[in-house]
PDB file of C-alpha atoms and ligand atoms in Angstrom:
ATOM      1  CA  UNK H   1      -0.063  -0.017  -0.031  1.00 89.00           C
ATOM      2  CA  UNK H   2       1.150   3.635  -0.361  1.00 91.00           C
ATOM      3  CA  UNK H   3       3.212   5.138   2.361  1.00 96.00           C
ATOM      4  CA  UNK H   4       0.926   6.446   5.158  1.00 96.00           C
ATOM      5  CA  UNK H   5       1.663   9.339   7.593  1.00 96.00           C
ATOM      6  CA  UNK H   6       2.325   8.593  11.335  1.00 97.00           C
ATOM      7  CA  UNK H   7      -0.503  10.600  12.847  1.00 97.00           C
ATOM      8  CA  UNK H   8      -3.362   8.051  12.601  1.00 96.00           C
ATOM      9  CA  UNK H   9      -1.187   5.079  13.646  1.00 97.00           C
ATOM     10  CA  UNK H  10       0.147   6.940  16.700  1.00 98.00           C
ATOM     11  CA  UNK H  11      -3.314   8.123  17.907  1.00 96.00           C
ATOM     12  CA  UNK H  12      -4.576   4.615  17.558  1.00 96.00           C
ATOM     13  CA  UNK H  13      -1.642   3.177  19.496  1.00 97.00           C
ATOM     14  CA  UNK H  14      -2.021   5.693  22.216  1.00 97.00           C
ATOM     15  CA  UNK H  15      -5.713   5.052  22.624  1.00 95.00           C
ATOM     16  CA  UNK H  16      -5.047   1.278  22.606  1.00 96.00           C
ATOM     17  CA  UNK H  17      -1.980   1.283  24.873  1.00 96.00           C
ATOM     18  CA  UNK H  18       0.624  -0.095  22.534  1.00 98.00           C
ATOM     19  CA  UNK H  19       3.417   1.675  20.745  1.00 98.00           C
ATOM     20  CA  UNK H  20       4.475   1.794  17.107  1.00 98.00           C
ATOM     21  CA  UNK H  21       8.210   0.927  16.611  1.00 98.00           C
ATOM     22  CA  UNK H  22      10.204   3.471  14.743  1.00 98.00           C
ATOM     23  CA  UNK H  23      13.361   1.899  13.353  1.00 98.00           C
ATOM     24  CA  UNK H  24      16.426   3.744  11.934  1.00 97.00           C
ATOM     25  CA  UNK H  25      17.654   2.663   8.556  1.00 98.00           C
ATOM     26  CA  UNK H  26      20.910   3.662   7.034  1.00 98.00           C
ATOM     27  CA  UNK H  27      20.739   1.468   3.919  1.00 97.00           C
ATOM     28  CA  UNK H  28      18.335  -0.501   1.762  1.00 97.00           C
ATOM     29  CA  UNK H  29      19.029  -3.872   3.606  1.00 97.00           C
ATOM     30  CA  UNK H  30      18.077  -2.322   6.950  1.00 98.00           C
ATOM     31  CA  UNK H  31      14.859  -0.826   5.582  1.00 98.00           C
ATOM     32  CA  UNK H  32      14.041  -4.198   3.895  1.00 98.00           C
ATOM     33  CA  UNK H  33      14.646  -6.011   7.270  1.00 98.00           C
ATOM     34  CA  UNK H  34      12.370  -3.532   9.011  1.00 98.00           C
ATOM     35  CA  UNK H  35       9.446  -3.800   6.563  1.00 98.00           C
ATOM     36  CA  UNK H  36       9.741  -7.559   6.246  1.00 98.00           C
ATOM     37  CA  UNK H  37       9.527  -7.858  10.052  1.00 98.00           C
ATOM     38  CA  UNK H  38       6.407  -5.599  10.297  1.00 98.00           C
ATOM     39  CA  UNK H  39       4.835  -7.661   7.510  1.00 98.00           C
ATOM     40  CA  UNK H  40       5.530 -10.973   9.151  1.00 98.00           C
ATOM     41  CA  UNK H  41       4.217  -9.677  12.493  1.00 98.00           C
ATOM     42  CA  UNK H  42       1.203  -7.756  10.884  1.00 98.00           C
ATOM     43  CA  UNK H  43       2.288  -4.526  12.593  1.00 98.00           C
ATOM     44  CA  UNK H  44       2.221  -0.797  11.636  1.00 98.00           C
ATOM     45  CA  UNK H  45       5.798   0.442  11.334  1.00 98.00           C
ATOM     46  CA  UNK H  46       7.859   3.605  10.916  1.00 98.00           C
ATOM     47  CA  UNK H  47      11.131   3.510   8.917  1.00 98.00           C
ATOM     48  CA  UNK H  48      12.983   6.509  10.081  1.00 98.00           C
ATOM     49  CA  UNK H  49      15.993   8.273   8.548  1.00 98.00           C
ATOM     50  CA  UNK H  50      18.090  10.535  10.821  1.00 97.00           C
ATOM     51  CA  UNK H  51      19.567  13.751   9.597  1.00 95.00           C
ATOM     52  CA  UNK H  52      22.938  12.133   9.993  1.00 95.00           C
ATOM     53  CA  UNK H  53      21.934   9.385   7.542  1.00 97.00           C
ATOM     54  CA  UNK H  54      21.421  12.071   4.882  1.00 97.00           C
ATOM     55  CA  UNK H  55      25.191  12.442   4.798  1.00 96.00           C
ATOM     56  CA  UNK H  56      25.368   8.835   3.651  1.00 97.00           C
ATOM     57  CA  UNK H  57      22.633   8.930   0.981  1.00 97.00           C
ATOM     58  CA  UNK H  58      20.159  11.638  -0.212  1.00 98.00           C
ATOM     59  CA  UNK H  59      16.635  12.115   1.009  1.00 98.00           C
ATOM     60  CA  UNK H  60      15.381  11.377  -2.398  1.00 98.00           C
ATOM     61  CA  UNK H  61      17.237   8.032  -2.279  1.00 98.00           C
ATOM     62  CA  UNK H  62      15.709   7.037   1.122  1.00 98.00           C
ATOM     63  CA  UNK H  63      12.253   8.311   0.301  1.00 98.00           C
ATOM     64  CA  UNK H  64      12.363   6.287  -2.974  1.00 98.00           C
ATOM     65  CA  UNK H  65      13.312   2.943  -1.547  1.00 98.00           C
ATOM     66  CA  UNK H  66      11.080   3.241   1.547  1.00 98.00           C
ATOM     67  CA  UNK H  67       8.139   4.158  -0.670  1.00 98.00           C
ATOM     68  CA  UNK H  68       8.731   1.153  -2.878  1.00 98.00           C
ATOM     69  CA  UNK H  69       8.963  -1.109   0.118  1.00 98.00           C
ATOM     70  CA  UNK H  70       5.765   0.259   1.581  1.00 98.00           C
ATOM     71  CA  UNK H  71       3.862  -0.173  -1.733  1.00 97.00           C
ATOM     72  CA  UNK H  72       4.731  -3.761  -1.817  1.00 98.00           C
ATOM     73  CA  UNK H  73       3.662  -4.323   1.883  1.00 97.00           C
ATOM     74  CA  UNK H  74       0.230  -5.059   3.273  1.00 96.00           C
ATOM     75  CA  UNK H  75       0.891  -3.171   6.575  1.00 97.00           C
ATOM     76  CA  UNK H  76       0.974   0.571   7.067  1.00 97.00           C
ATOM     77  CA  UNK H  77       4.467   1.956   6.725  1.00 98.00           C
ATOM     78  CA  UNK H  78       5.439   5.565   7.289  1.00 98.00           C
ATOM     79  CA  UNK H  79       8.801   7.271   6.237  1.00 98.00           C
ATOM     80  CA  UNK H  80       9.960   9.672   9.065  1.00 98.00           C
ATOM     81  CA  UNK H  81      12.722  12.145   9.475  1.00 98.00           C
ATOM     82  CA  UNK H  82      14.410  11.534  12.746  1.00 98.00           C
ATOM     83  CA  UNK H  83      16.087  14.509  14.548  1.00 96.00           C
ATOM     84  CA  UNK H  84      15.943  17.112  11.829  1.00 97.00           C
ATOM     85  CA  UNK H  85      17.944  19.786  13.386  1.00 96.00           C
ATOM     86  CA  UNK H  86      17.650  22.582  10.894  1.00 97.00           C
ATOM     87  CA  UNK H  87      14.680  24.225   9.266  1.00 98.00           C
ATOM     88  CA  UNK H  88      16.049  23.387   5.841  1.00 98.00           C
ATOM     89  CA  UNK H  89      16.530  19.605   6.283  1.00 98.00           C
ATOM     90  CA  UNK H  90      12.845  19.235   7.458  1.00 98.00           C
ATOM     91  CA  UNK H  91      11.608  21.130   4.288  1.00 98.00           C
ATOM     92  CA  UNK H  92      13.929  18.997   2.104  1.00 98.00           C
ATOM     93  CA  UNK H  93      12.552  15.810   3.470  1.00 98.00           C
ATOM     94  CA  UNK H  94       8.938  17.110   3.113  1.00 98.00           C
ATOM     95  CA  UNK H  95       9.701  17.868  -0.492  1.00 98.00           C
ATOM     96  CA  UNK H  96      11.322  14.477  -1.074  1.00 98.00           C
ATOM     97  CA  UNK H  97       8.033  12.706   0.037  1.00 98.00           C
ATOM     98  CA  UNK H  98       8.696  11.831   3.673  1.00 98.00           C
ATOM     99  CA  UNK H  99       5.332  11.209   5.390  1.00 98.00           C
ATOM    100  CA  UNK H 100       6.399  12.174   8.913  1.00 98.00           C
ATOM    101  CA  UNK H 101       8.748  14.670  10.158  1.00 98.00           C
ATOM    102  CA  UNK H 102      10.636  15.606  13.330  1.00 98.00           C
ATOM    103  CA  UNK H 103      12.286  18.978  14.163  1.00 98.00           C
ATOM    104  CA  UNK H 104      14.550  18.666  17.199  1.00 96.00           C
ATOM    105  CA  UNK H 105      15.104  22.230  18.447  1.00 96.00           C
ATOM    106  CA  UNK H 106      15.934  20.907  21.933  1.00 91.00           C
ATOM    107  CA  UNK H 107      19.404  22.484  21.729  1.00 92.00           C
ATOM    108  CA  UNK H 108      17.735  25.916  21.193  1.00 95.00           C
ATOM    109  CA  UNK H 109      16.372  28.211  24.005  1.00 94.00           C
ATOM    110  CA  UNK H 110      12.680  27.187  24.551  1.00 93.00           C
ATOM    111  CA  UNK H 111      11.241  30.315  23.032  1.00 95.00           C
ATOM    112  CA  UNK H 112      13.312  29.750  19.906  1.00 97.00           C
ATOM    113  CA  UNK H 113      12.443  26.074  19.798  1.00 96.00           C
ATOM    114  CA  UNK H 114       8.773  26.919  19.956  1.00 97.00           C
ATOM    115  CA  UNK H 115       9.047  29.643  17.106  1.00 98.00           C
ATOM    116  CA  UNK H 116      10.872  27.385  14.686  1.00 98.00           C
ATOM    117  CA  UNK H 117       8.729  24.371  15.437  1.00 98.00           C
ATOM    118  CA  UNK H 118       5.603  26.316  15.024  1.00 98.00           C
ATOM    119  CA  UNK H 119       6.577  27.540  11.634  1.00 98.00           C
ATOM    120  CA  UNK H 120       7.538  23.944  10.563  1.00 98.00           C
ATOM    121  CA  UNK H 121       4.205  22.623  11.771  1.00 98.00           C
ATOM    122  CA  UNK H 122       2.363  25.188   9.736  1.00 98.00           C
ATOM    123  CA  UNK H 123       4.168  24.228   6.548  1.00 98.00           C
ATOM    124  CA  UNK H 124       4.095  20.458   7.240  1.00 98.00           C
ATOM    125  CA  UNK H 125       0.316  20.600   8.034  1.00 97.00           C
ATOM    126  CA  UNK H 126      -0.421  22.552   4.800  1.00 97.00           C
ATOM    127  CA  UNK H 127       1.026  19.468   2.939  1.00 96.00           C
ATOM    128  CA  UNK H 128      -0.898  17.080   5.178  1.00 95.00           C
ATOM    129  CA  UNK H 129       2.266  15.750   6.962  1.00 97.00           C
ATOM    130  CA  UNK H 130       2.472  15.382  10.788  1.00 98.00           C
ATOM    131  CA  UNK H 131       5.458  16.747  12.864  1.00 98.00           C
ATOM    132  CA  UNK H 132       7.164  15.562  16.057  1.00 98.00           C
ATOM    133  CA  UNK H 133       8.766  18.025  18.266  1.00 98.00           C
ATOM    134  CA  UNK H 134      11.181  17.590  21.186  1.00 95.00           C
ATOM    135  CA  UNK H 135      11.273  19.185  24.654  1.00 91.00           C
ATOM    136  CA  UNK H 136      13.888  18.377  27.272  1.00 82.00           C
ATOM    137  CA  UNK H 137      17.074  16.871  26.278  1.00 79.00           C
ATOM    138  CA  UNK H 138      17.657  13.156  25.561  1.00 75.00           C
ATOM    139  CA  UNK H 139      21.342  12.643  26.704  1.00 76.00           C
ATOM    140  CA  UNK H 140      23.947  10.857  24.585  1.00 79.00           C
ATOM    141  CA  UNK H 141      25.381   7.786  26.439  1.00 75.00           C
ATOM    142  CA  UNK H 142      28.427   7.870  24.143  1.00 75.00           C
ATOM    143  CA  UNK H 143      29.540  11.011  25.769  1.00 78.00           C
ATOM    144  CA  UNK H 144      29.971   9.352  29.238  1.00 73.00           C
ATOM    145  CA  UNK H 145      27.742   8.456  32.138  1.00 70.00           C
ATOM    146  CA  UNK H 146      25.661  11.176  33.677  1.00 68.00           C
ATOM    147  CA  UNK H 147      25.338  11.952  37.414  1.00 71.00           C
ATOM    148  CA  UNK H 148      21.761  11.651  38.776  1.00 70.00           C
ATOM    149  CA  UNK H 149      21.589  15.531  38.991  1.00 73.00           C
ATOM    150  CA  UNK H 150      22.620  15.852  35.355  1.00 71.00           C
ATOM    151  CA  UNK H 151      20.036  13.344  34.375  1.00 72.00           C
ATOM    152  CA  UNK H 152      17.305  15.202  36.236  1.00 73.00           C
ATOM    153  CA  UNK H 153      18.277  18.514  34.585  1.00 77.00           C
ATOM    154  CA  UNK H 154      17.636  16.975  31.203  1.00 83.00           C
ATOM    155  CA  UNK H 155      14.063  15.676  31.992  1.00 90.00           C
ATOM    156  CA  UNK H 156      10.975  17.162  30.325  1.00 92.00           C
ATOM    157  CA  UNK H 157       8.841  19.079  32.794  1.00 93.00           C
ATOM    158  CA  UNK H 158       5.004  19.148  32.430  1.00 95.00           C
ATOM    159  CA  UNK H 159       4.950  22.931  32.447  1.00 95.00           C
ATOM    160  CA  UNK H 160       7.380  23.187  29.593  1.00 94.00           C
ATOM    161  CA  UNK H 161       5.620  20.389  27.625  1.00 96.00           C
ATOM    162  CA  UNK H 162       2.253  22.243  27.921  1.00 97.00           C
ATOM    163  CA  UNK H 163       3.721  25.532  26.900  1.00 97.00           C
ATOM    164  CA  UNK H 164       5.532  23.807  23.827  1.00 97.00           C
ATOM    165  CA  UNK H 165       2.490  21.903  22.642  1.00 97.00           C
ATOM    166  CA  UNK H 166       0.117  24.844  22.924  1.00 97.00           C
ATOM    167  CA  UNK H 167       2.696  27.094  21.262  1.00 98.00           C
ATOM    168  CA  UNK H 168       3.505  24.805  18.327  1.00 98.00           C
ATOM    169  CA  UNK H 169       0.580  22.525  17.431  1.00 97.00           C
ATOM    170  CA  UNK H 170       2.833  19.504  17.098  1.00 98.00           C
ATOM    171  CA  UNK H 171       1.389  15.969  16.455  1.00 98.00           C
ATOM    172  CA  UNK H 172       3.752  14.042  18.728  1.00 98.00           C
ATOM    173  CA  UNK H 173       6.162  14.917  21.486  1.00 97.00           C
ATOM    174  CA  UNK H 174       9.595  13.478  22.094  1.00 96.00           C
ATOM    175  CA  UNK H 175      10.142  13.559  25.831  1.00 94.00           C
ATOM    176  CA  UNK H 176      13.303  13.064  28.058  1.00 92.00           C
ATOM    177  CA  UNK H 177      12.130  10.545  30.637  1.00 92.00           C
ATOM    178  CA  UNK H 178      15.293   8.775  31.606  1.00 87.00           C
ATOM    179  CA  UNK H 179      16.587   7.092  28.453  1.00 84.00           C
ATOM    180  CA  UNK H 180      19.731   7.994  26.544  1.00 79.00           C
ATOM    181  CA  UNK H 181      20.898   7.801  22.866  1.00 81.00           C
ATOM    182  CA  UNK H 182      23.532   5.249  21.861  1.00 76.00           C
ATOM    183  CA  UNK H 183      23.390   3.015  24.969  1.00 73.00           C
ATOM    184  CA  UNK H 184      24.760  -0.353  24.149  1.00 74.00           C
ATOM    185  CA  UNK H 185      23.380  -2.226  27.090  1.00 74.00           C
ATOM    186  CA  UNK H 186      19.760  -2.504  28.416  1.00 72.00           C
ATOM    187  CA  UNK H 187      20.141  -0.839  31.874  1.00 75.00           C
ATOM    188  CA  UNK H 188      17.978   2.337  32.011  1.00 78.00           C
ATOM    189  CA  UNK H 189      14.697   2.567  33.897  1.00 83.00           C
ATOM    190  CA  UNK H 190      12.208   5.203  32.921  1.00 91.00           C
ATOM    191  CA  UNK H 191      10.265   7.820  34.982  1.00 92.00           C
ATOM    192  CA  UNK H 192       6.916   6.348  34.661  1.00 95.00           C
ATOM    193  CA  UNK H 193       5.084   8.810  36.865  1.00 95.00           C
ATOM    194  CA  UNK H 194       6.438  11.652  34.714  1.00 95.00           C
ATOM    195  CA  UNK H 195       5.279   9.881  31.609  1.00 96.00           C
ATOM    196  CA  UNK H 196       1.723   9.444  32.964  1.00 97.00           C
ATOM    197  CA  UNK H 197       1.706  13.143  34.016  1.00 97.00           C
ATOM    198  CA  UNK H 198       2.870  14.289  30.657  1.00 97.00           C
ATOM    199  CA  UNK H 199       0.228  12.166  28.908  1.00 96.00           C
ATOM    200  CA  UNK H 200      -2.447  13.697  31.111  1.00 96.00           C
ATOM    201  CA  UNK H 201      -1.280  17.319  30.465  1.00 96.00           C
ATOM    202  CA  UNK H 202      -0.623  17.189  26.834  1.00 96.00           C
ATOM    203  CA  UNK H 203      -2.867  14.467  25.578  1.00 95.00           C
ATOM    204  CA  UNK H 204      -0.509  13.691  22.619  1.00 97.00           C
ATOM    205  CA  UNK H 205       1.357  10.540  21.639  1.00 97.00           C
ATOM    206  CA  UNK H 206       4.692  10.633  23.449  1.00 97.00           C
ATOM    207  CA  UNK H 207       7.850   9.400  21.867  1.00 97.00           C
ATOM    208  CA  UNK H 208      10.658   7.657  23.482  1.00 96.00           C
ATOM    209  CA  UNK H 209      14.131   8.057  22.051  1.00 92.00           C
ATOM    210  CA  UNK H 210      17.134   6.044  22.982  1.00 87.00           C
ATOM    211  CA  UNK H 211      15.041   2.807  23.755  1.00 87.00           C
ATOM    212  CA  UNK H 212      17.917   0.502  22.945  1.00 83.00           C
ATOM    213  CA  UNK H 213      19.228   0.987  26.494  1.00 84.00           C
ATOM    214  CA  UNK H 214      15.893   0.671  28.316  1.00 90.00           C
ATOM    215  CA  UNK H 215      14.986  -2.529  30.181  1.00 91.00           C
ATOM    216  CA  UNK H 216      11.956  -4.347  28.552  1.00 92.00           C
ATOM    217  CA  UNK H 217       9.839  -4.271  31.788  1.00 93.00           C
ATOM    218  CA  UNK H 218      10.335  -0.495  32.083  1.00 93.00           C
ATOM    219  CA  UNK H 219       9.519  -0.037  28.407  1.00 95.00           C
ATOM    220  CA  UNK H 220       6.256  -1.917  28.767  1.00 96.00           C
ATOM    221  CA  UNK H 221       5.220   0.264  31.816  1.00 96.00           C
ATOM    222  CA  UNK H 222       6.031   3.329  29.859  1.00 96.00           C
ATOM    223  CA  UNK H 223       3.734   2.327  26.995  1.00 97.00           C
ATOM    224  CA  UNK H 224       0.932   1.697  29.409  1.00 97.00           C
ATOM    225  CA  UNK H 225       1.551   5.229  30.759  1.00 97.00           C
ATOM    226  CA  UNK H 226       1.425   7.030  27.372  1.00 96.00           C
ATOM    227  CA  UNK H 227       4.465   6.370  25.169  1.00 97.00           C
ATOM    228  CA  UNK H 228       2.961   5.616  21.667  1.00 98.00           C
ATOM    229  CA  UNK H 229       6.113   5.669  19.539  1.00 98.00           C
ATOM    230  CA  UNK H 230       9.463   4.022  20.414  1.00 97.00           C
ATOM    231  CA  UNK H 231      12.722   4.659  18.433  1.00 96.00           C
ATOM    232  CA  UNK H 232      15.402   2.016  18.032  1.00 95.00           C
ATOM    233  CA  UNK H 233      18.661   2.617  16.310  1.00 93.00           C
ATOM    234  CA  UNK H 234      21.637   1.293  18.219  1.00 91.00           C
ATOM    235  CA  UNK H 235      20.493  -2.366  18.495  1.00 93.00           C
ATOM    236  CA  UNK H 236      19.739  -2.389  14.739  1.00 95.00           C
ATOM    237  CA  UNK H 237      23.182  -1.228  13.944  1.00 95.00           C
ATOM    238  CA  UNK H 238      24.653  -3.748  16.293  1.00 95.00           C
ATOM    239  CA  UNK H 239      22.660  -6.559  14.600  1.00 96.00           C
ATOM    240  CA  UNK H 240      23.415  -5.454  11.146  1.00 96.00           C
ATOM    241  CA  UNK H 241      27.238  -5.197  11.791  1.00 96.00           C
ATOM    242  CA  UNK H 242      27.488  -8.420  13.701  1.00 95.00           C
ATOM    243  CA  UNK H 243      25.695 -10.275  10.919  1.00 93.00           C
ATOM    244  CA  UNK H 244      28.122  -8.861   8.528  1.00 93.00           C
ATOM    245  CA  UNK H 245      31.235  -9.684  10.671  1.00 94.00           C
ATOM    246  CA  UNK H 246      30.039 -13.193  11.195  1.00 92.00           C
ATOM    247  CA  UNK H 247      29.570 -13.955   7.528  1.00 91.00           C
ATOM    248  CA  UNK H 248      32.861 -12.344   6.487  1.00 93.00           C
ATOM    249  CA  UNK H 249      34.687 -14.432   9.211  1.00 94.00           C
ATOM    250  CA  UNK H 250      33.005 -17.569   8.236  1.00 93.00           C
ATOM    251  CA  UNK H 251      33.721 -17.177   4.582  1.00 92.00           C
ATOM    252  CA  UNK H 252      36.737 -14.876   4.093  1.00 91.00           C
ATOM    253  CA  UNK H 253      36.715 -15.371   0.305  1.00 92.00           C
ATOM    254  CA  UNK H 254      33.200 -14.176  -0.216  1.00 90.00           C
ATOM    255  CA  UNK H 255      32.903 -11.335  -2.808  1.00 91.00           C
ATOM    256  CA  UNK H 256      29.219 -11.337  -3.526  1.00 91.00           C
ATOM    257  CA  UNK H 257      27.799  -8.383  -1.761  1.00 90.00           C
ATOM    258  CA  UNK H 258      24.378 -10.079  -1.650  1.00 91.00           C
ATOM    259  CA  UNK H 259      25.671 -13.037   0.416  1.00 88.00           C
ATOM    260  CA  UNK H 260      26.655 -11.026   3.449  1.00 88.00           C
ATOM    261  CA  UNK H 261      23.934  -8.451   2.782  1.00 92.00           C
ATOM    262  CA  UNK H 262      21.184 -11.040   3.298  1.00 94.00           C
ATOM    263  CA  UNK H 263      22.684 -12.280   6.647  1.00 94.00           C
ATOM    264  CA  UNK H 264      22.952  -8.733   7.950  1.00 95.00           C
ATOM    265  CA  UNK H 265      19.450  -7.918   6.784  1.00 97.00           C
ATOM    266  CA  UNK H 266      17.960 -10.974   8.566  1.00 97.00           C
ATOM    267  CA  UNK H 267      19.673  -9.998  11.717  1.00 97.00           C
ATOM    268  CA  UNK H 268      17.967  -6.682  11.689  1.00 98.00           C
ATOM    269  CA  UNK H 269      14.563  -8.376  10.926  1.00 98.00           C
ATOM    270  CA  UNK H 270      14.989 -10.585  13.966  1.00 98.00           C
ATOM    271  CA  UNK H 271      15.639  -7.679  16.257  1.00 97.00           C
ATOM    272  CA  UNK H 272      12.643  -5.738  14.814  1.00 98.00           C
ATOM    273  CA  UNK H 273      10.290  -8.633  15.234  1.00 98.00           C
ATOM    274  CA  UNK H 274      11.337  -9.094  18.836  1.00 97.00           C
ATOM    275  CA  UNK H 275      10.795  -5.230  19.415  1.00 97.00           C
ATOM    276  CA  UNK H 276       7.467  -5.149  17.664  1.00 98.00           C
ATOM    277  CA  UNK H 277       6.242  -7.877  20.182  1.00 98.00           C
ATOM    278  CA  UNK H 278       7.574  -6.123  23.267  1.00 97.00           C
ATOM    279  CA  UNK H 279       5.721  -2.916  22.150  1.00 98.00           C
ATOM    280  CA  UNK H 280       2.453  -4.780  21.653  1.00 98.00           C
ATOM    281  CA  UNK H 281       2.224  -3.727  18.021  1.00 98.00           C
ATOM    282  CA  UNK H 282       2.051  -7.337  16.594  1.00 98.00           C
ATOM    283  CA  UNK H 283      -1.226  -8.321  14.986  1.00 97.00           C
ATOM    284  CA  UNK H 284      -2.370  -4.607  14.945  1.00 97.00           C
ATOM    285  CA  UNK H 285      -1.618  -3.810  11.366  1.00 95.00           C
ATOM    286  CA  UNK H 286      -5.069  -4.529   9.961  1.00 92.00           C
ATOM    287  CA  UNK H 287      -6.836  -2.729  12.858  1.00 93.00           C
ATOM    288  CA  UNK H 288      -4.612   0.359  12.342  1.00 95.00           C
ATOM    289  CA  UNK H 289      -5.450   0.355   8.563  1.00 93.00           C
ATOM    290  CA  UNK H 290      -9.152   0.276   9.312  1.00 92.00           C
ATOM    291  CA  UNK H 291      -8.725   3.159  11.941  1.00 93.00           C
ATOM    292  CA  UNK H 292      -6.644   5.235   9.536  1.00 92.00           C
ATOM    293  CA  UNK H 293      -9.349   5.088   6.862  1.00 88.00           C
ATOM    294  CA  UNK H 294     -12.080   6.161   9.218  1.00 86.00           C
ATOM    295  CA  UNK H 295      -9.740   8.721  10.895  1.00 83.00           C
ATOM    296  CA  UNK H 296      -9.043  10.518   7.593  1.00 79.00           C
ATOM    297  CA  UNK H 297     -12.584  10.363   6.332  1.00 78.00           C
ATOM    298  CA  UNK H 298     -13.531  12.387   9.545  1.00 70.00           C
ATOM    299  CA  UNK H 299     -15.606   9.599  11.157  1.00 70.00           C
ATOM    300  CA  UNK H 300     -13.075   9.250  14.140  1.00 68.00           C
ATOM    301  CA  UNK H 301     -11.565  12.097  15.897  1.00 62.00           C
ATOM    302  CA  UNK H 302      -8.218  12.066  17.819  1.00 59.00           C
ATOM    303  CA  UNK H 303     -10.198  12.480  21.056  1.00 55.00           C
ATOM    304  CA  UNK H 304     -12.184   9.298  20.636  1.00 48.00           C
ATOM    305  CA  UNK H 305     -10.982   5.922  21.908  1.00 47.00           C
ATOM    306  CA  UNK H 306      -9.493   4.208  18.729  1.00 45.00           C
ATOM    307  CA  UNK H 307     -10.910   0.703  19.231  1.00 40.00           C
ATOM    308  CA  UNK H 308     -12.925   0.086  16.128  1.00 37.00           C
ATOM    309  CA  UNK H 309     -13.869  -3.565  15.482  1.00 30.00           C
TER     310      UNK H 309
HETATM  311 ZN1   ZN V 401      16.531  10.207  19.130  1.00 81.85          ZN
END
C-alpha cells in the first residue's frame, strides 16, 4: 500500500495502549529487514531516517526505496525524518516525500524552539504531514555516564511540555524521561510517573528516544503510561554489523555483496520482530489500517477511543 503518515497510527496506538516501533535505517538492507519484520508480525511500522543518515545517501534516495517497500507491503508504513535539526532539512525531506517529520530544536532556548517548530508545523500541515517536536534533552550515552543530578536536569517538565504543545501544534512529542541515545546495554529505567503526568497534561502521543538502552519491563510500563512511538537505532546497527562480521569471518573469500547483505538484513529483521512484540504492536496492522481510513474520512476524531472492531 502507499506510504501512510504517522498521525493516525500513533493516535490509535495511544488509545489502545501499545506503541509503534520507529526503526532507523541507514541503507536499503536495513529498511528491507524492518518492513519484512512488520509484514510478518502484521504490525504498523515507521522507517526513520536521521539527519545524519542524509550524509550517507540523499533524502530522495531514502524516500524512494522506503516508498517502494511500503507499496509492496500489506501493513501501514510511514517514512519519518528523525532528529531534523535545521529548518532546511525538514523542508527538504517534506519535498522528497517523507510522510512524517521531526524537528529537534531541543538545543535551542525554549522560545526559539517553539518559534521554529511552530513555523515548520504550519508548513508540514499545509502538506498534510505530521510533525514531532522535542522538549527536554535526551542525553547521549556515548559522551560518558551522567550523574543523577545531570540526568534530572535533562528531563522534560510538564509545564514546559504544555507551553511547547500549545505554542507549536505538534502531532507527537519526544520527551526526556530517563533514556539515553547510543546505550549499548539495556540498563535504564524510565520515570513512569512523569510519563503518565505528561500524557495527562498534553494528551498527545509521546515518543521515547534511545530505547535500545531501556529494560523491557520498564518499556512496557512506559507504554501503558502514554508512550506511543518508540525509536530504536543502536540495536539495529549492532545486529546488522554483527551479521556482516560473522559472514565475513566464516567465509573470508566471499565477494558477492548479496551473500553478506542477506545475513545482515535477517539479523535486523529478527531484532525488529522482537521489538514489535515487546511494544504490543504485533497483529495490530489491519486494525490500524481500518482506523486510519475512518480517521481521515472524519468519522473518528483524535479524542475518541480508537478501538474500532
Ligand atoms: Zn533520538
